[in-house]
Amino acid sequence: MSASPSFGGGLQAFPGDMDHSADASGLLEGSDIGSQKERVVTEEEWLQKWEMGNIGFHKEQRHPLLQKYLDVLLNGRSGLRIFFPLCGKAVEMKWLADMGHTVVGVEVSEQAVKEFFSDHSLPYCEEPVPEISGAKMFQSTSGNISLYCCSIYDLSSSIVGKFDGVWDRGALVAVNPCDRQRYASLMISLVEKNSSYLLVTVSYDPNKHKGPPFYVPESEIKSLFGNCCEIRCLEKVDDFSERHRQWGLDYFLELLLVDAVCLALCNSSSSASSPGSVAAVVQTLFSGTLALHQAGQREEGSCCKLVLSIPVNSCQVKSWQRVGKARQQLSRGNYHPARNAGGK
Ligand code: SAH
């Protein structure tokens, strides 16, 4: 058991389980999302939440899981373009910008966007977005934080470019269940091949709270972000608080998932057909930390799946499988290229 992160109330942390999927607690098994399936929160309702100050989702402190797993997001890279979908006034945007990254967010509430800049005493300018009727872009004078005030569904890579990293907290779980596929497809279209996507989801009994945040079953996350992906749970954290008790819940977990490799593979369907290029993707992602010796010769299938354990710097290749075919377990422990060079 690792040390508990500094969540309010000294809550317990569940270390990421690298050998099993995210359902070790049994709480994520169900794919039944109850009446949430039909629920729609309109943009107007979000604007009202901001007007009424009904923004319990906003945290004044940086998210402990982003602080803990920042290395996974950055992967040794500097000067990244990092995207914050449905950004609200997330304080992590300033934090990452101060590190030298370029931050882009999208938020439907102009109030939220303006509060972000005023909370951090950041001068900014605003300008229309010619491609999107009624949209505005608010940019810090220093130019490293750009917040689009519009619906995320109005964006495209031709407008905002592509990103090296995504911090998705309070975003997928805030999207109306009927819009999830559209959201996931858009997100996949907005990331570069070698990007890192950190996704925070929540787990609770969806029959007891209507959301948002919505409960997104693990099975749905997998299908949303592509079947050739292996999405890994880095950590599960008990985030239960008085607020959740008032919602009628008796447990509330936060999960941090990463799907860096899968996005890389999904986005390069043509190159993914070549195992050699899969190896190249992995080597790009984990440059200097993983010698994937002749891995390309191991599989000739058209779609391969790599299961990597985290942290990146001590990355282990656990298995390599061809989708639709029986899993070929190459190694149970550390993947030692030289030892496995015989193809066993
Ligand atoms: N990610 C933020 C805010 C989470 S709450 C954080 O971690 O604090 C979800 C936010 O999404 C709200 O601020 C809401 O106004 C905004 N939002 C809801 N629907 C949206 C949409 N279609 N496009 C852009 N922003 C949206």
XYZ file of C-alpha atoms and ligand atoms in Angstrom:
370
model
C 0.000 0.000 0.000
C 1.435 3.316 -0.966
C 1.194 6.420 1.128
C -2.154 8.162 1.004
C -2.250 11.223 -1.203
C -3.118 14.479 0.452
C -6.829 14.455 -0.246
C -8.928 16.404 2.222
C -9.804 14.268 5.196
C -6.774 12.010 4.838
C -8.525 9.619 2.527
C -7.132 6.275 1.702
C -5.408 5.589 -1.571
C -5.574 2.358 -3.497
C -2.358 1.931 -5.399
C -2.693 1.223 -9.080
C -2.957 -2.474 -9.640
C -0.714 -3.262 -12.537
C -1.483 -6.924 -12.773
C -5.244 -6.751 -13.020
C -7.788 -4.483 -14.587
C -9.330 -1.642 -12.669
C -12.035 -3.766 -11.142
C -10.111 -5.261 -8.265
C -12.581 -3.721 -5.830
C -15.495 -5.267 -7.707
C -17.076 -1.827 -7.852
C -16.461 -1.235 -11.528
C -17.783 -4.452 -12.906
C -21.322 -3.309 -13.601
C -22.106 -1.704 -16.919
C -25.569 -0.678 -15.739
C -25.679 3.082 -15.504
C -29.309 3.138 -14.418
C -31.368 6.167 -15.348
C -28.241 8.191 -16.113
C -28.330 6.892 -19.661
C -31.138 9.265 -20.570
C -29.974 12.249 -18.582
C -29.143 15.462 -20.391
C -27.630 18.539 -18.778
C -28.008 21.486 -21.128
C -25.404 24.189 -21.687
C -27.870 26.608 -20.131
C -27.881 24.532 -16.950
C -24.075 24.630 -16.841
C -24.147 28.405 -17.243
C -26.618 28.601 -14.379
C -24.372 26.493 -12.157
C -21.621 29.038 -12.691
C -23.970 31.973 -12.116
C -25.286 30.453 -8.892
C -21.825 29.521 -7.684
C -22.956 25.917 -7.700
C -19.501 24.674 -8.679
C -18.620 22.021 -6.138
C -16.589 20.331 -8.887
C -14.038 23.151 -8.859
C -11.001 22.497 -6.682
C -8.803 25.272 -5.376
C -5.853 22.917 -5.027
C -4.056 21.086 -7.795
C -5.372 17.602 -8.326
C -3.216 15.205 -6.271
C -3.293 12.571 -8.997
C -2.000 15.002 -11.608
C 0.794 15.995 -9.281
C 1.623 12.388 -8.605
C 1.478 11.248 -12.228
C 2.735 14.378 -13.933
C 5.652 12.381 -15.320
C 3.237 10.103 -17.141
C 1.617 13.091 -18.800
C 4.889 14.733 -19.726
C 6.936 11.619 -20.376
C 10.160 13.551 -20.231
C 9.019 16.023 -22.837
C 9.013 19.796 -22.508
C 7.119 22.566 -24.220
C 4.032 20.428 -24.776
C 0.630 21.515 -26.012
C -1.749 20.311 -23.341
C -5.502 20.244 -23.738
C -8.047 20.716 -20.967
C -11.478 19.702 -22.286
C -14.406 21.218 -20.371
C -11.835 23.130 -18.382
C -13.920 25.246 -16.018
C -11.315 27.322 -14.209
C -9.041 24.409 -13.381
C -6.021 25.671 -11.467
C -3.783 23.057 -13.087
C -3.853 25.092 -16.300
C -1.789 27.832 -14.692
C 0.506 25.276 -13.085
C 1.329 23.566 -16.378
C 1.675 26.871 -18.219
C 4.157 28.031 -15.573
C 6.190 24.931 -16.364
C 6.593 26.118 -19.933
C 3.814 24.190 -21.611
C 1.159 25.695 -23.831
C -2.296 25.170 -22.415
C -5.505 25.177 -24.400
C -8.902 24.762 -22.775
C -12.496 24.829 -23.854
C -15.313 25.923 -21.622
C -18.867 26.898 -22.396
C -19.137 29.400 -19.538
C -17.588 32.792 -20.191
C -17.869 33.509 -16.483
C -15.664 30.518 -15.707
C -13.074 31.604 -18.256
C -12.954 35.155 -16.941
C -12.761 33.931 -13.357
C -9.781 31.780 -14.286
C -7.810 34.804 -15.471
C -8.902 37.045 -12.609
C -8.266 34.360 -9.935
C -4.668 34.165 -11.142
C -4.303 37.892 -11.853
C -3.449 37.073 -15.435
C -3.927 39.782 -18.054
C -5.650 38.499 -21.163
C -7.143 39.535 -24.425
C -10.235 38.189 -26.109
C -11.020 37.765 -29.747
C -13.682 36.086 -31.846
C -13.041 32.688 -33.371
C -13.823 33.209 -37.053
C -14.637 29.541 -37.688
C -17.178 29.294 -34.850
C -20.166 31.569 -34.734
C -20.443 33.340 -31.364
C -17.284 31.776 -29.943
C -14.489 33.732 -28.305
C -10.935 32.870 -27.503
C -9.424 34.280 -24.333
C -5.652 34.300 -24.323
C -3.211 35.257 -21.612
C -1.078 38.184 -22.655
C 1.946 35.942 -22.409
C 0.248 33.743 -25.009
C 0.675 30.403 -23.282
C -2.919 29.897 -22.109
C -5.759 29.979 -24.634
C -9.286 29.251 -23.497
C -11.990 28.806 -26.088
C -15.395 29.847 -24.885
C -17.756 27.641 -26.858
C -19.036 24.098 -26.874
C -16.313 21.504 -27.228
C -18.283 20.026 -30.114
C -17.558 23.176 -32.124
C -13.840 22.489 -32.040
C -11.765 20.576 -34.532
C -8.060 20.071 -35.073
C -8.162 22.584 -37.903
C -9.154 25.236 -35.353
C -7.140 24.307 -32.263
C -4.442 22.057 -33.685
C -3.402 18.782 -32.081
C -2.190 18.121 -28.574
C 0.661 16.228 -26.958
C -1.197 15.687 -23.720
C -4.706 15.740 -22.304
C -5.843 16.228 -18.735
C -9.417 14.966 -18.706
C -10.800 15.557 -15.242
C -14.459 16.421 -14.830
C -14.814 16.269 -18.606
C -15.759 12.813 -19.912
C -17.734 12.365 -16.695
C -19.551 15.662 -17.323
C -20.461 14.871 -20.920
C -24.051 13.750 -21.373
C -24.122 9.967 -21.719
C -25.681 10.227 -25.183
C -22.760 12.388 -26.353
C -19.910 10.200 -25.118
C -19.079 8.593 -28.430
C -19.020 11.951 -30.150
C -16.805 13.322 -27.401
C -14.372 10.394 -27.509
C -14.103 10.539 -31.307
C -13.402 14.244 -31.133
C -10.756 13.770 -28.448
C -9.014 11.088 -30.470
C -8.982 13.443 -33.451
C -7.372 16.169 -31.345
C -4.336 14.279 -30.093
C -0.988 13.683 -31.676
C 0.181 10.129 -32.192
C 2.568 10.149 -29.274
C 0.303 11.913 -26.849
C -0.500 11.041 -23.257
C -4.112 11.050 -22.159
C -4.784 11.104 -18.455
C -8.420 10.477 -17.669
C -10.030 10.817 -14.264
C -13.289 8.967 -13.874
C -15.478 8.349 -10.888
C -17.116 5.263 -9.534
C -20.257 5.176 -7.431
C -23.685 3.595 -7.510
C -25.410 5.351 -10.446
C -28.824 4.355 -9.132
C -28.301 6.646 -6.180
C -27.186 9.842 -7.921
C -28.281 11.249 -11.241
C -24.994 13.001 -12.068
C -22.996 14.811 -13.189
C -20.440 13.589 -12.608
C -21.699 10.541 -14.434
C -20.537 7.038 -13.815
C -18.820 5.735 -16.940
C -18.298 1.978 -16.717
C -14.859 0.690 -17.510
C -16.278 -1.400 -20.355
C -17.706 1.737 -21.932
C -14.427 3.616 -21.612
C -12.735 0.780 -23.435
C -15.225 0.781 -26.263
C -15.247 4.584 -26.482
C -11.531 4.919 -26.908
C -11.102 2.057 -29.299
C -10.924 -1.681 -29.064
C -7.281 -1.818 -29.964
C -6.487 0.076 -26.791
C -5.431 -1.165 -23.449
C -6.473 1.400 -20.915
C -4.682 1.095 -17.650
C -5.762 2.189 -14.232
C -2.919 3.963 -12.493
C -4.674 4.529 -9.238
C -7.979 4.324 -7.466
C -8.575 6.787 -4.687
C -11.350 6.883 -2.165
C -12.712 10.402 -2.604
C -15.850 10.000 -0.501
C -16.867 13.199 1.263
C -19.832 14.795 2.993
C -20.948 16.148 -0.379
C -21.252 12.598 -1.719
C -23.038 11.430 1.415
C -25.608 14.156 0.818
C -26.124 12.816 -2.683
C -27.151 9.562 -1.000
C -23.994 7.670 -1.849
C -22.036 5.422 0.400
C -18.894 5.189 -1.691
C -17.218 7.398 -4.247
C -13.942 6.557 -5.917
C -11.791 8.505 -8.291
C -9.823 6.560 -10.879
C -6.891 7.779 -12.892
C -6.604 6.017 -16.227
C -3.982 6.377 -18.884
C -4.292 5.401 -22.497
C -1.194 6.864 -24.052
C -0.190 3.890 -26.136
C -3.658 3.063 -27.276
C -4.240 6.510 -28.663
C -0.952 6.273 -30.452
C -2.009 3.020 -32.036
C -5.578 3.982 -32.773
C -4.474 7.142 -34.470
C -2.055 5.402 -36.722
C -4.131 2.569 -38.067
C -2.030 2.295 -41.177
C 1.268 2.311 -39.367
C -0.134 0.098 -36.615
C -0.444 -2.610 -39.212
C 3.271 -2.885 -39.055
C 4.556 -4.377 -35.823
C 7.830 -2.614 -36.470
C 6.125 0.719 -36.306
C 4.312 -0.274 -33.148
C 7.737 -0.764 -31.675
C 8.693 2.651 -32.986
C 5.704 4.214 -31.306
C 6.607 2.578 -28.046
C 10.188 3.658 -28.371
C 9.062 7.186 -29.099
C 6.831 7.194 -26.083
C 9.360 5.704 -23.784
C 12.515 6.879 -25.443
C 15.552 5.954 -23.493
C 13.647 3.907 -20.962
C 12.699 0.833 -22.932
C 14.736 -1.089 -25.411
C 12.183 -3.011 -27.400
C 14.598 -5.301 -29.107
C 13.314 -6.679 -32.400
C 9.795 -6.562 -31.055
C 8.517 -6.000 -34.544
C 9.403 -9.528 -35.499
C 7.212 -11.068 -32.886
C 3.822 -10.451 -34.445
C 2.612 -10.186 -37.973
C -0.978 -9.345 -37.131
C -2.678 -6.204 -38.291
C -3.574 -4.873 -34.896
C -1.428 -5.420 -31.891
C -2.049 -4.543 -28.343
C 0.629 -3.662 -25.894
C 0.045 -3.696 -22.218
C 2.473 -1.454 -20.461
C 2.770 -0.906 -16.819
C 3.463 2.439 -15.304
C 5.525 4.319 -14.247
C 7.009 5.033 -17.590
C 10.551 5.220 -16.339
C 10.482 1.648 -15.134
C 8.215 0.510 -17.885
C 7.611 -3.187 -18.255
C 6.120 -4.878 -21.241
C 3.689 -7.378 -19.802
C 2.178 -8.916 -22.852
C 1.703 -8.492 -26.531
C -1.324 -9.823 -28.207
C -3.027 -9.850 -31.537
C -6.587 -8.667 -31.263
C -9.032 -11.476 -31.806
C -6.418 -14.136 -31.202
C -5.318 -15.874 -28.120
C -3.048 -13.888 -25.931
C 0.585 -14.630 -26.371
C 2.184 -14.104 -23.079
C 5.732 -13.154 -23.752
C 6.828 -12.384 -20.310
C 5.346 -12.284 -16.889
C 7.951 -10.153 -15.262
C 10.251 -7.550 -16.698
C 10.542 -7.772 -20.412
C 14.188 -8.459 -21.120
C 14.737 -8.088 -24.839
C 17.910 -10.125 -24.896
C 16.435 -12.950 -22.854
C 13.313 -13.030 -24.991
C 15.056 -12.614 -28.296
C 14.421 -16.253 -29.100
C 10.716 -15.545 -29.450
C 9.530 -17.689 -26.549
N -12.571 20.223 -15.741
C -12.968 21.247 -14.816
C -14.479 21.513 -14.778
C -15.341 20.285 -14.632
S -17.096 20.593 -14.604
C -12.384 20.966 -13.472
O -11.702 19.963 -13.303
O -12.621 21.744 -12.541
C -17.513 20.539 -16.314
C -17.341 21.884 -17.017
O -17.681 21.704 -18.382
C -18.244 23.007 -16.513
O -17.464 24.117 -16.215
C -19.202 23.298 -17.683
O -19.547 24.649 -17.760
C -18.390 22.833 -18.863
N -19.140 22.329 -20.027
C -20.257 21.568 -20.009
N -20.606 21.227 -21.252
C -19.690 21.777 -22.088
C -19.495 21.756 -23.492
N -20.330 21.107 -24.322
N -18.438 22.410 -24.003
C -17.569 23.080 -23.200
N -17.711 23.136 -21.858
C -18.748 22.483 -21.312
